[in-house]
Coordinates of C-alpha atoms in Angstrom, one line a residue:
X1 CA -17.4 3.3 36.2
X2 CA -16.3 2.2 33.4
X3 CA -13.6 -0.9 33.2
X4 CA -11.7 -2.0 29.7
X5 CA -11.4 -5.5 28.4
X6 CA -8.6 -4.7 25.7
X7 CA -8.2 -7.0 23.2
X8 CA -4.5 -7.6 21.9
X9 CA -3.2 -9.4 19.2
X10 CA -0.1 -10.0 18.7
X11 CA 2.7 -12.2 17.2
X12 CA 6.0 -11.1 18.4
X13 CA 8.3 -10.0 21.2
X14 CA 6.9 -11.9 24.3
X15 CA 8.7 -9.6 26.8
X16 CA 7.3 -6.3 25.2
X17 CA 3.8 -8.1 25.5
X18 CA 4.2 -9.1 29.2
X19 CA 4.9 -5.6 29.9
X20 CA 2.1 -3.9 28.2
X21 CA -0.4 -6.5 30.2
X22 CA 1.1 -5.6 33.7
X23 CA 0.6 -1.9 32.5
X24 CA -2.9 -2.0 31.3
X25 CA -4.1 -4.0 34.0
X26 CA -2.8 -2.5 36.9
X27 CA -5.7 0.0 37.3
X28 CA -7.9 -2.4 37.3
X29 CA -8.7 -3.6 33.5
X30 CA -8.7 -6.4 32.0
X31 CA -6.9 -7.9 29.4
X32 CA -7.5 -10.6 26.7
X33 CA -4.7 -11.9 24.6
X34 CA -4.2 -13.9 21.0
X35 CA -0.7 -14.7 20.4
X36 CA -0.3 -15.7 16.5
X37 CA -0.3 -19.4 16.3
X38 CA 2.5 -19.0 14.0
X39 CA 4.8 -17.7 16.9
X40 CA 6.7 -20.0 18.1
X41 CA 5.0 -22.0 20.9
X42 CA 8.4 -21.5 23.6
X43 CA 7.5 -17.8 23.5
X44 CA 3.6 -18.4 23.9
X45 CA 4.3 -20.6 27.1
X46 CA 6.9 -18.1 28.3
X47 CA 3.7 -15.1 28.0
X48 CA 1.6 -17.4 30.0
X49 CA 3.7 -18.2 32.7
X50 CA 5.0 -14.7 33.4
X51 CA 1.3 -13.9 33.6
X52 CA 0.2 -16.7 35.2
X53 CA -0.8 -15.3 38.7
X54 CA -2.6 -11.6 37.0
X55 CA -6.7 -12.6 37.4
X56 CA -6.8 -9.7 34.9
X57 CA -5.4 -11.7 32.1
X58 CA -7.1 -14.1 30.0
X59 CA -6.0 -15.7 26.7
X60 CA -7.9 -17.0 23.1
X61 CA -9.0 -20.3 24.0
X62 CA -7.3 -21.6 20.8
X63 CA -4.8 -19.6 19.1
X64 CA -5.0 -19.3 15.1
X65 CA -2.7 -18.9 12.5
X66 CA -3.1 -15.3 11.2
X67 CA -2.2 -13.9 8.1
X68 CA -2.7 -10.4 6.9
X69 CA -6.0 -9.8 4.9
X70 CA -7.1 -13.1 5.5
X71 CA -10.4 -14.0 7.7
X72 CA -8.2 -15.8 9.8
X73 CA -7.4 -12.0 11.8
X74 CA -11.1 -11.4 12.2
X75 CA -11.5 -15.2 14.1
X76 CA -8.6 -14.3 16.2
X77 CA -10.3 -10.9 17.6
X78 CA -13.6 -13.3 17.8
X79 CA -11.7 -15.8 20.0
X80 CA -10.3 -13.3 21.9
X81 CA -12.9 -11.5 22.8
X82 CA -15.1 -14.7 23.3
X83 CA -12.8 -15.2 26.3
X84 CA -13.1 -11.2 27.7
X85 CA -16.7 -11.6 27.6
X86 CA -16.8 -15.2 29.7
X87 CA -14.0 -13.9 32.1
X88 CA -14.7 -10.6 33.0
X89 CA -18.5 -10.2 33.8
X90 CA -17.7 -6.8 35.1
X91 CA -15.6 -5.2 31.6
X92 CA -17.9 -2.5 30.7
X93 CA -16.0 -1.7 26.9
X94 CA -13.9 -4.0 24.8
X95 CA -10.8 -2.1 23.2
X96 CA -8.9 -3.9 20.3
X97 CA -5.4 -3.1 20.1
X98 CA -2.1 -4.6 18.7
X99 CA 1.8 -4.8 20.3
X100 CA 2.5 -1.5 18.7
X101 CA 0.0 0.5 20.7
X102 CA 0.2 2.3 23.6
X103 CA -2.0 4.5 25.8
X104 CA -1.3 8.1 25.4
X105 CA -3.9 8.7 28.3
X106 CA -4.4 8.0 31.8
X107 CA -6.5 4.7 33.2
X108 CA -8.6 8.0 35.1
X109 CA -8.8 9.9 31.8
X110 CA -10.0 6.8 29.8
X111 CA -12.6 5.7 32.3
X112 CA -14.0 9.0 32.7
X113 CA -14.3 9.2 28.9
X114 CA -15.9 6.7 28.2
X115 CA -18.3 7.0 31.3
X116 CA -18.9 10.7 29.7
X117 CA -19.5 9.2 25.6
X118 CA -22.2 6.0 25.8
X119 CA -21.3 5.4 22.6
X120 CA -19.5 2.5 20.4
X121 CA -16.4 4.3 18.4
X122 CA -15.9 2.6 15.8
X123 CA -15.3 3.6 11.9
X124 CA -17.6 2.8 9.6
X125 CA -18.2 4.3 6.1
X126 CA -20.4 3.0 3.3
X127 CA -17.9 0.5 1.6
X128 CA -19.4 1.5 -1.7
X129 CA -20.1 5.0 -1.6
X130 CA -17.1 6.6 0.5
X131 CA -13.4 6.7 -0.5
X132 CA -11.7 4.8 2.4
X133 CA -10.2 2.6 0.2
X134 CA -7.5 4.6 -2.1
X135 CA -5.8 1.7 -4.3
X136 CA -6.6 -1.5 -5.2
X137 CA -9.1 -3.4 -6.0
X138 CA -12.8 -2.3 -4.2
X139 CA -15.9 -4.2 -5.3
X140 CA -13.7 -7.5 -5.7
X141 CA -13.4 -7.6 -2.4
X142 CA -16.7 -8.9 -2.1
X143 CA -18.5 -9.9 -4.5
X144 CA -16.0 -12.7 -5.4
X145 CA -14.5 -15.6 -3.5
X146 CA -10.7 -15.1 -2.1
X147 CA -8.9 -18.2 -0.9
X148 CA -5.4 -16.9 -1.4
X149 CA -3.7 -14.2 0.2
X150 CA -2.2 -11.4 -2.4
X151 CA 0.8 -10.8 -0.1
X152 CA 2.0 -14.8 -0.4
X153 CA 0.7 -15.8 -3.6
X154 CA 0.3 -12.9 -5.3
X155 CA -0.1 -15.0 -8.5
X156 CA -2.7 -17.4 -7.4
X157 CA -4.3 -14.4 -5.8
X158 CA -4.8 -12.7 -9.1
X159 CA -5.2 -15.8 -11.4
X160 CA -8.2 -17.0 -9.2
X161 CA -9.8 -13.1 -9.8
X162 CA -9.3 -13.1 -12.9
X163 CA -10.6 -16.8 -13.2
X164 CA -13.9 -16.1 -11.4
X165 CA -14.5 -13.0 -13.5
X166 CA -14.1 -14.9 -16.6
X167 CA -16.5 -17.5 -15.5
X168 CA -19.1 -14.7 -14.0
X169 CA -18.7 -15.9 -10.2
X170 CA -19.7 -13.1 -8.6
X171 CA -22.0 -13.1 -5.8
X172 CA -24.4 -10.9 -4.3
X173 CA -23.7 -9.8 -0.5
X174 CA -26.6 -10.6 1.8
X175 CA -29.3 -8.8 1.4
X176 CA -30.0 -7.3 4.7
X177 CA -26.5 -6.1 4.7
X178 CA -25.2 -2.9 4.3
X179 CA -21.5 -3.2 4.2
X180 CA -19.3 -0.8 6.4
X181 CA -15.5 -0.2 5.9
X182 CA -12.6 1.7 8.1
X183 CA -10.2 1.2 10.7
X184 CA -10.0 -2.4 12.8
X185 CA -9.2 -0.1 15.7
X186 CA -12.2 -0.1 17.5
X187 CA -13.9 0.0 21.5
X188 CA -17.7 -1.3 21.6
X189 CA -19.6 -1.3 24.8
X190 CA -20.5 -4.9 26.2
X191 CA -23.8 -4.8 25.0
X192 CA -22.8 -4.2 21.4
X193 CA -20.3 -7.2 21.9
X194 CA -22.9 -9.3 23.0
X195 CA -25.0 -8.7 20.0
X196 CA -22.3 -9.4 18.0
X197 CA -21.8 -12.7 19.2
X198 CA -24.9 -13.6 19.3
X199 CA -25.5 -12.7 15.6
X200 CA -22.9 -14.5 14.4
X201 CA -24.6 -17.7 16.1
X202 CA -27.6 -17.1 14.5
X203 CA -26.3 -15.7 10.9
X204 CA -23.8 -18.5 9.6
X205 CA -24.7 -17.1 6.3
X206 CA -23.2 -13.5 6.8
X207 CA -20.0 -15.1 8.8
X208 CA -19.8 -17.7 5.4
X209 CA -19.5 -14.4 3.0
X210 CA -16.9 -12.3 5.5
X211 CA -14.8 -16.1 5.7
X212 CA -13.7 -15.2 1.9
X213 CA -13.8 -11.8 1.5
X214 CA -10.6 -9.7 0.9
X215 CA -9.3 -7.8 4.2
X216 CA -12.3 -8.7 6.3
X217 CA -10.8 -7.4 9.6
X218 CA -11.5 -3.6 8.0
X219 CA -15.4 -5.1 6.8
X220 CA -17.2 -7.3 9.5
X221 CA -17.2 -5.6 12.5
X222 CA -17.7 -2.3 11.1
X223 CA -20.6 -4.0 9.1
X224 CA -22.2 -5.7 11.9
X225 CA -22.1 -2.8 14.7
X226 CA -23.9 -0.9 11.9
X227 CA -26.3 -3.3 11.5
X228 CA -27.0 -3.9 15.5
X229 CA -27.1 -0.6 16.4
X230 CA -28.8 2.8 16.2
X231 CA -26.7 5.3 14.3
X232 CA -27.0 8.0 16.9
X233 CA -24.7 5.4 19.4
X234 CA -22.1 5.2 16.8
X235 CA -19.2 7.5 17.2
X236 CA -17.5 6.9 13.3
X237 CA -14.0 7.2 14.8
X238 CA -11.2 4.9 16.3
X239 CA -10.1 6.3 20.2
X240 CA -6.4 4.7 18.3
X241 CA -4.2 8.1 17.0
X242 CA -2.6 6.7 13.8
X243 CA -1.0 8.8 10.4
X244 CA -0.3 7.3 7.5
X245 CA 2.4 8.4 4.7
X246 CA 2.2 9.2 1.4
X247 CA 3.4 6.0 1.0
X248 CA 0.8 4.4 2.4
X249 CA 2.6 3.5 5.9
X250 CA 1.7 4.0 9.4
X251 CA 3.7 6.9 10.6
X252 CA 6.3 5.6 13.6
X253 CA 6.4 7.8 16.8
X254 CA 10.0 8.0 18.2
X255 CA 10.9 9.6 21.8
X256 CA 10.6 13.2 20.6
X257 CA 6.7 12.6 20.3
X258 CA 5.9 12.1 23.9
X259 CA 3.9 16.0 24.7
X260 CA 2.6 15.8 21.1
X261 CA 1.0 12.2 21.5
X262 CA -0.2 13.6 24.8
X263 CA -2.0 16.7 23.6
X264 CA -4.5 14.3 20.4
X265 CA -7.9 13.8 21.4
X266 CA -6.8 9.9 21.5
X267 CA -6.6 7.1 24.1
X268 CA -3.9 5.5 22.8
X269 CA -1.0 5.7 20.0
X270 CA 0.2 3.4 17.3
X271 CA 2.7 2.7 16.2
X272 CA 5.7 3.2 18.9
X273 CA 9.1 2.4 17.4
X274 CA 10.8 -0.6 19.3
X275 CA 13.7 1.6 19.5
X276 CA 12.2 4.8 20.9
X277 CA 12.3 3.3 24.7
X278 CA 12.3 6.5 26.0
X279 CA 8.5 7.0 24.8
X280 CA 7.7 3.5 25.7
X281 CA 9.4 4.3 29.8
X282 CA 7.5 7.6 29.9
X283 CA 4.1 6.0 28.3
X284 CA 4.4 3.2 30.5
X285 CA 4.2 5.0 33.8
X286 CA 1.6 7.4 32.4
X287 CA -1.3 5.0 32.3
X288 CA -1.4 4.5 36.6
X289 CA -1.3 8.1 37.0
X290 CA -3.5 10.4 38.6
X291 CA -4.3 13.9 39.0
X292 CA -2.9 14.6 35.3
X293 CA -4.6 17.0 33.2
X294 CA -4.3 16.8 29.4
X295 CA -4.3 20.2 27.3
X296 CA -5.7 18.7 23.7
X297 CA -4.6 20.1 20.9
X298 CA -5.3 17.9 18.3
X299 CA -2.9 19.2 15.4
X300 CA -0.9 15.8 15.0
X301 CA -2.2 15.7 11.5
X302 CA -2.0 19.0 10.7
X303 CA 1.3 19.4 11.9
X304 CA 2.7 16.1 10.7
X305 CA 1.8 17.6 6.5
X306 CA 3.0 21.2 7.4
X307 CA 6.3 19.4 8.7
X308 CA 6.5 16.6 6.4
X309 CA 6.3 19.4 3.4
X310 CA 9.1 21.4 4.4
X311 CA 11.6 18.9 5.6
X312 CA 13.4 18.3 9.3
X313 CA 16.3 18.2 11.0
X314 CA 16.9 15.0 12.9
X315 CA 14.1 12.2 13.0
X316 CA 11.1 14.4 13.5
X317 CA 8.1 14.8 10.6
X318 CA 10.7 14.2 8.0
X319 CA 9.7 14.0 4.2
X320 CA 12.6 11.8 2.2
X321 CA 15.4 13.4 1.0
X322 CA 14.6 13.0 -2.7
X323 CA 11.6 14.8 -3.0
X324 CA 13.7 18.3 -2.4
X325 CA 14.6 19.3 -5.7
X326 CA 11.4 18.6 -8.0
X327 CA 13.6 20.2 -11.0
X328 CA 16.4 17.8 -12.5
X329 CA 18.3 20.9 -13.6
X330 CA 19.0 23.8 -16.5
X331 CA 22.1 21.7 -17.1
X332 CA 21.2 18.3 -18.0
X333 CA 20.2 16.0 -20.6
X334 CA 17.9 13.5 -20.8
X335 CA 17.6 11.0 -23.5
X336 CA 14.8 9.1 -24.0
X337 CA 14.6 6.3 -26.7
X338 CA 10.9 5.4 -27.5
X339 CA 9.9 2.3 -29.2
X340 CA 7.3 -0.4 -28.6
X341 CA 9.4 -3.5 -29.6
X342 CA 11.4 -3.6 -26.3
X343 CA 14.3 -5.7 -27.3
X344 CA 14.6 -3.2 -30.3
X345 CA 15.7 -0.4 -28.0
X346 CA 17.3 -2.6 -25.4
X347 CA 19.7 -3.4 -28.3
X348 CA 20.3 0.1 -29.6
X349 CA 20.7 1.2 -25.7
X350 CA 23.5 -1.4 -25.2
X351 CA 25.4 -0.2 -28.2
X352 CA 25.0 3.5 -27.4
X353 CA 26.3 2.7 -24.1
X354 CA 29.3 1.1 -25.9
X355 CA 29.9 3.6 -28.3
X356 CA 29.6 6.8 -25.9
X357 CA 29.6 5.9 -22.3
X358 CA 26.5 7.8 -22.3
X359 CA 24.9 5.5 -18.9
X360 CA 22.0 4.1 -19.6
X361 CA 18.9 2.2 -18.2
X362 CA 16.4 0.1 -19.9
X363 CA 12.4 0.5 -19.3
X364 CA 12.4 1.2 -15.9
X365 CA 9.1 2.8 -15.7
X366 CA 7.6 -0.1 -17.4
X367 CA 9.5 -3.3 -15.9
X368 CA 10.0 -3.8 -12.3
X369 CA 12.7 -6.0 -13.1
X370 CA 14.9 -3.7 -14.8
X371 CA 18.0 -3.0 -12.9
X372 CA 18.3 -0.3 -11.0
X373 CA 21.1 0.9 -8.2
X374 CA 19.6 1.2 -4.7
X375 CA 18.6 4.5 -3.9
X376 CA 17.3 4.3 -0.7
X377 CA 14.1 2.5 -1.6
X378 CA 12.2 5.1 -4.5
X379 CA 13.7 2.6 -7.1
X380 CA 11.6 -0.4 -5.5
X381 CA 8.5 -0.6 -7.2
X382 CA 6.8 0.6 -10.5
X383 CA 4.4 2.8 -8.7
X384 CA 7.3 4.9 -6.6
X385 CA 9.2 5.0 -9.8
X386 CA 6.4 6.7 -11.7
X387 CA 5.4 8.7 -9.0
X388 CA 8.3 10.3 -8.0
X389 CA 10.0 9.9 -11.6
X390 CA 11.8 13.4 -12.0
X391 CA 13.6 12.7 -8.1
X392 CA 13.8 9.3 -9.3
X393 CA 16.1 10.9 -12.8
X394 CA 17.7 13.4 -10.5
X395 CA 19.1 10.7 -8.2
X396 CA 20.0 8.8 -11.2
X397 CA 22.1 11.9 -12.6
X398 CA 23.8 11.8 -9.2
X399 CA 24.4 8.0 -9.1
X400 CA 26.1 7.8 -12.3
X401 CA 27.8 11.1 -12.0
X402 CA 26.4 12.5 -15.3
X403 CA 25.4 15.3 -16.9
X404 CA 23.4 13.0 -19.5
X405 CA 21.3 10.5 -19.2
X406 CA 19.3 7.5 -21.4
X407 CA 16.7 5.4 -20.7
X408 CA 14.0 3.7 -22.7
X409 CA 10.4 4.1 -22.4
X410 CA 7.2 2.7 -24.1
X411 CA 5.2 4.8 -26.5
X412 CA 1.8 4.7 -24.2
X413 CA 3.6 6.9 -21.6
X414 CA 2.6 9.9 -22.9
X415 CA 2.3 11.6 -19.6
X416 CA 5.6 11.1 -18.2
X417 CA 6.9 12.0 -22.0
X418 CA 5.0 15.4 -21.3
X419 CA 6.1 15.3 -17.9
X420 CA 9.6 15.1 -18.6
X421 CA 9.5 17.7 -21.6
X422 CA 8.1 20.7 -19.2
X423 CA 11.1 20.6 -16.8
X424 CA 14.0 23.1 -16.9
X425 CA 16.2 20.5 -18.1
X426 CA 17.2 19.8 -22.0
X427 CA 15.0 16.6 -22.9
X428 CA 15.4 14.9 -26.5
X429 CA 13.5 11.5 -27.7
X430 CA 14.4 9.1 -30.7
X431 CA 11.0 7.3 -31.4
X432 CA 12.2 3.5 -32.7
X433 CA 9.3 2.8 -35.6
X434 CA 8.8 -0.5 -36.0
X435 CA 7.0 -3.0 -38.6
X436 CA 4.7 -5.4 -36.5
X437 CA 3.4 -9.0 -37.9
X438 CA 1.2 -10.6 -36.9
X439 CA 3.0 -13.1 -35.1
X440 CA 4.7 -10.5 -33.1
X441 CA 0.9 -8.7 -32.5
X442 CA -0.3 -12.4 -31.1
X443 CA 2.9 -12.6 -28.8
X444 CA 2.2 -8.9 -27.5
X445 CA -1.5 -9.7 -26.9
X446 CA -0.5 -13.0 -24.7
X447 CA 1.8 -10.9 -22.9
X448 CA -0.4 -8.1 -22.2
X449 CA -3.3 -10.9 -21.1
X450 CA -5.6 -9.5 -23.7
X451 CA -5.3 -13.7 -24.7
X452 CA -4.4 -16.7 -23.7
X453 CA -2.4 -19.7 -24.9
X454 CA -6.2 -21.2 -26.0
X455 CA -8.2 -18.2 -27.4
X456 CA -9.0 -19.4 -30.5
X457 CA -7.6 -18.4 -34.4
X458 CA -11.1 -16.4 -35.1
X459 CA -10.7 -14.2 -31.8
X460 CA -7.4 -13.7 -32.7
X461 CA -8.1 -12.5 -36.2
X462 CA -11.0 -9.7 -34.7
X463 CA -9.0 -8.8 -32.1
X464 CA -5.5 -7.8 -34.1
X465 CA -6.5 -5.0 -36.1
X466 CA -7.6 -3.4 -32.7
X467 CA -4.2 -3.6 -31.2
X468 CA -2.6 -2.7 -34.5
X469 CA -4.4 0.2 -34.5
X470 CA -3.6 1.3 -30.8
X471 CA 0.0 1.0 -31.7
X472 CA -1.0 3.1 -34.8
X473 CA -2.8 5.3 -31.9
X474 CA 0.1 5.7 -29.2
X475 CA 2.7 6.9 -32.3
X476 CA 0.3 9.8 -33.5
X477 CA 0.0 11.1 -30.4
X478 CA 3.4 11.6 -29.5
X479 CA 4.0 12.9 -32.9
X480 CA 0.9 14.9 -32.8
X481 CA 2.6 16.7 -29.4
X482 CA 5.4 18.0 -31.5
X483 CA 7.7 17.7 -29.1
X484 CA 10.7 19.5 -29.7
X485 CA 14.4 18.0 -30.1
X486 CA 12.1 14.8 -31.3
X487 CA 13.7 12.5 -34.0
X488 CA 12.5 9.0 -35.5
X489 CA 14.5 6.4 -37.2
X490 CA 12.5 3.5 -39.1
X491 CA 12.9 0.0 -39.2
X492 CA 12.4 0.0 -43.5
X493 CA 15.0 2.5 -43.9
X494 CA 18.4 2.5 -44.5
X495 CA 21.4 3.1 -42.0
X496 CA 22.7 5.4 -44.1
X497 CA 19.3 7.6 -43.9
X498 CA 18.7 6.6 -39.8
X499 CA 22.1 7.2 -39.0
X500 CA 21.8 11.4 -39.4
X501 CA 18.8 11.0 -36.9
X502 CA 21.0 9.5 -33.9
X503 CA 23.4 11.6 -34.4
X504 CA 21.7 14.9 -33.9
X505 CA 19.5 12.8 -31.2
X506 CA 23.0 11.5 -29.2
X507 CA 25.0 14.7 -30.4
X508 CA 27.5 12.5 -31.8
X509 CA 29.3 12.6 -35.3
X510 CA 28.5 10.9 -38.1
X511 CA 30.9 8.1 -38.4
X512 CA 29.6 6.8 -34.7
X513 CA 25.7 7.8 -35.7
X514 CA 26.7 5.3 -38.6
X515 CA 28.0 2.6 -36.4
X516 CA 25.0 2.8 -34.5
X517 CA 22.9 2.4 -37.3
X518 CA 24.2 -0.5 -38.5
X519 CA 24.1 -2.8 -34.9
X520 CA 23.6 -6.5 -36.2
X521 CA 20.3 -7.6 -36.3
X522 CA 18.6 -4.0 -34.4
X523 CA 15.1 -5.1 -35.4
X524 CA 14.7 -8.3 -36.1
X525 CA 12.4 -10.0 -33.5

């Protein structure tokens, strides 16, 4: 019969940990745990102790500091399962799993499983040729060299890319290697672990490339059961129900999931909400149970995007609030000043704001800095702000109490510009022209990394009539759109001649259209 070595990692919340041990183990599994060495070592100590006297349980023989992406999660699974394997002869499968998961079956149900699939379950899809990964950077993962981790030092993450691409440091992957990606939730048979473990003794060369690749713990085992084993004892799926959001983010069970978590063709669930302890109670006696049949449905994920597209009451399925209205309204106005030189339309913005009360908000789909009201997380980075732009403007409207509404935008975001133009609502644009030197065109280039402080006066002088003629490029096409309600003032005219433009643009008279015209200093750089 079969009998589970699981294989937790974890970092927090030493009581929730205890607990999930004496659970799993009490029909007769095993257990192996890492605790983070980050985590405090009181909390470590207080883990061991309270499971002290459980033969069952086993710990890492040394505990390493982990940190997300990094090879350092992928050496704590190694050392945790280096200790399963030595201290329970008789574990038959290996099952990763993190605090967060929790079995959704019985210990019966899981043992007769697996005793019915001989089979490793594990997912694995050709890194280069499937679409597992869905942003980011691919490739780079690893074919170059990654000693930082993007979510700490996001800078020196990127700067060392960039830096190795410049230099041509790429490297080829070994050549006997076909690289696998998917899921880190995995259960391999003892056999499979073993030759795992042995590989890695004998192939320092493959365990050198996986040390500095990019999110490794999604890579090397995926890669290596691929390479050990025959494909028809692969099963390319994780026994671990998880959703993700639109966002990106695991989906959270709460205590209304408990039948529907029962009914997937899953072993186990992640992730529970620490505050849904009525799921955890009910999940926690489940696993010693016997004589319970399971009806499987399987529609989590089906049901999850028919729910999560037509809203909820309560806490179940629920899409966010902002993305019910996709229409900003017959009734309001959006203004949109356009202009490359962004402290050009900044200034203008500032005085309109003065001068009409019209609110206003500066690039905010170009910098992430730009201030913005909370609004319930849509507003935090670039990407939501583009993505949901029009519930983004909506909740704006709403904010500010408004039936009009300015902001500035660069000229190269011609979708959003066409975007914005096909809604219901009244959309007009003032296009800022500007006269660019060369000086400026350097500055811009540094700025937009197309050069550095050192790239040299004869670089400089091929590469600015490129990026004076993109500027060139980005103003006919938005004047090649004829847009309607679309005005342009210049930087060589007069006030007197720009000032009839804003007027009509703002819907102001002509006496403020004036003062407008004339702000001190508008374009000078």
């Amino acid at each position: 019969m079969a009998r589970i070595a699981y294989i937790l990692l974890c970092h927090k919340d030493p009581d929730a940990i205890v607990k999930q041990a004496q659970r799993l183990t009490v029909a007769g599994d095993y257990i192996a745990i890492h605790f983070d060495g980050r985590a405090p070592q009181e909390a470590y100590d207080r883990i061991r102790s309270a499971l002290a006297d459980n033969p069952n349980v086993t710990f890492a023989r040394k505990r390493v500091k982990c940190g997300w992406g990094e090879w350092s999660l992928v050496a704590a699974t190694l050392r945790a399962v280096e200790a399963a394997v030595e201290e329970f002869p008789r574990a038959t499968h290996f099952y990763m799993l993190s605090g967060d998961c929790m079995a959704i079956k019985t210990a019966e149900y899981a043992h007769r499983f697996l005793d019915e699939h001989d089979k490793d379950f594990i997912e694995s899809f050709d890194f280069f040729e499937s679409d597992w990964i869905k942003t980011g950077i691919k490739e780079e993962r690893l074919i170059y060299r990654h000693f930082f981790n993007e979510r700490k030092n996001k800078t020196l993450f990127y700067w060392s890319l960039d830096m190795q691409r410049r230099l041509g440091l790429s490297r080829e992957i070994p050549a006997d290697i076909q690289v696998q990606i998917g899921s880190q939730w995995w259960c391999l048979r003892r056999p499979t672990v073993e030759r795992i473990l042995d590989f890695i003794r004998q192939r320092r060369d493959v365990v050198r490339f996986f040390r500095t690749t990019w999110i490794p713990d999604e890579t090397f085992f995926q890669t290596l059961v691929r390479h050990l084993v025959p494909e028809h004892e692969i099963e390319t799926r994780t026994l671990t129900f998880l959703m993700f959001t639109d966002y990106g983010m695991p989906v959270t069970f709460y205590n209304d999931h408990y039948d529907l978590l029962l009914n997937q063709d899953y072993l186990f669930a992640r992730k529970i909400s620490p505050e849904a302890t009525q799921l955890k109670a009910r999940l926690g006696r489940l696993y010693a149970a016997r004589g319970i049949e399971f009806q499987i449905s399987n529609e989590g994920r089906s049901l999850y995007k028919f729910l999560a597209g037509r809203g909820r009451i309560g806490r179940r399925f629920g899409m966010r609030f902002w993305e019910v209205e996709s229409s900003l309204g017959r009734d309001r106005e959006l203004l949109i000043l356009v202009c490359k030189k962004w402290h050009v339309a900044k200034r203008l913005l500032e005085q309109i704001r003065r001068v009409t009360n019209i609110p206003g908000i500066e690039y905010l789909f170009n910098e992430e800095s730009t201030p913005l009201p909370d609004l319930g997380g849509i507003q935090s980075t670039l990407e939501k702000r583009t993505r949901h732009r029009r519930a983004l403007m909506q909740m704006l409207f709403e904010y500010f109490d408004t039936d009009r509404l300015i902001f500035c935008m660069d000229p190269s975001n011609m979708d959003l510009l066409q975007d914005f133009y096909s809604d219901r609502s009244v959309t007009r644009m003032l296009e800022i022209e500007c006269q660019f030197s060369d000086e400026y065109l350097i500055g811009h280039a540094r700025r937009v990394g197309l050069a550095g402080e050192r790239t040299s006066k004869e670089t400089l002088d091929r590469l600015l009539p490129t990026i004076r003629n993109d500027l060139a490029y980005e103003a006919d096409r938005i004047r090649d759109a004829n847009f309607p309600r679309y005005h342009r003032i210049h930087e060589t005219a007069a006030p007197e001649e720009n000032a009839p433009k804003i007027a009509e643009f703002l819907s102001i008279g002509r006496d403020q259209a004036l003062e407008l015209a004339r702000t001190e200093y508008l374009f000078a750089d």
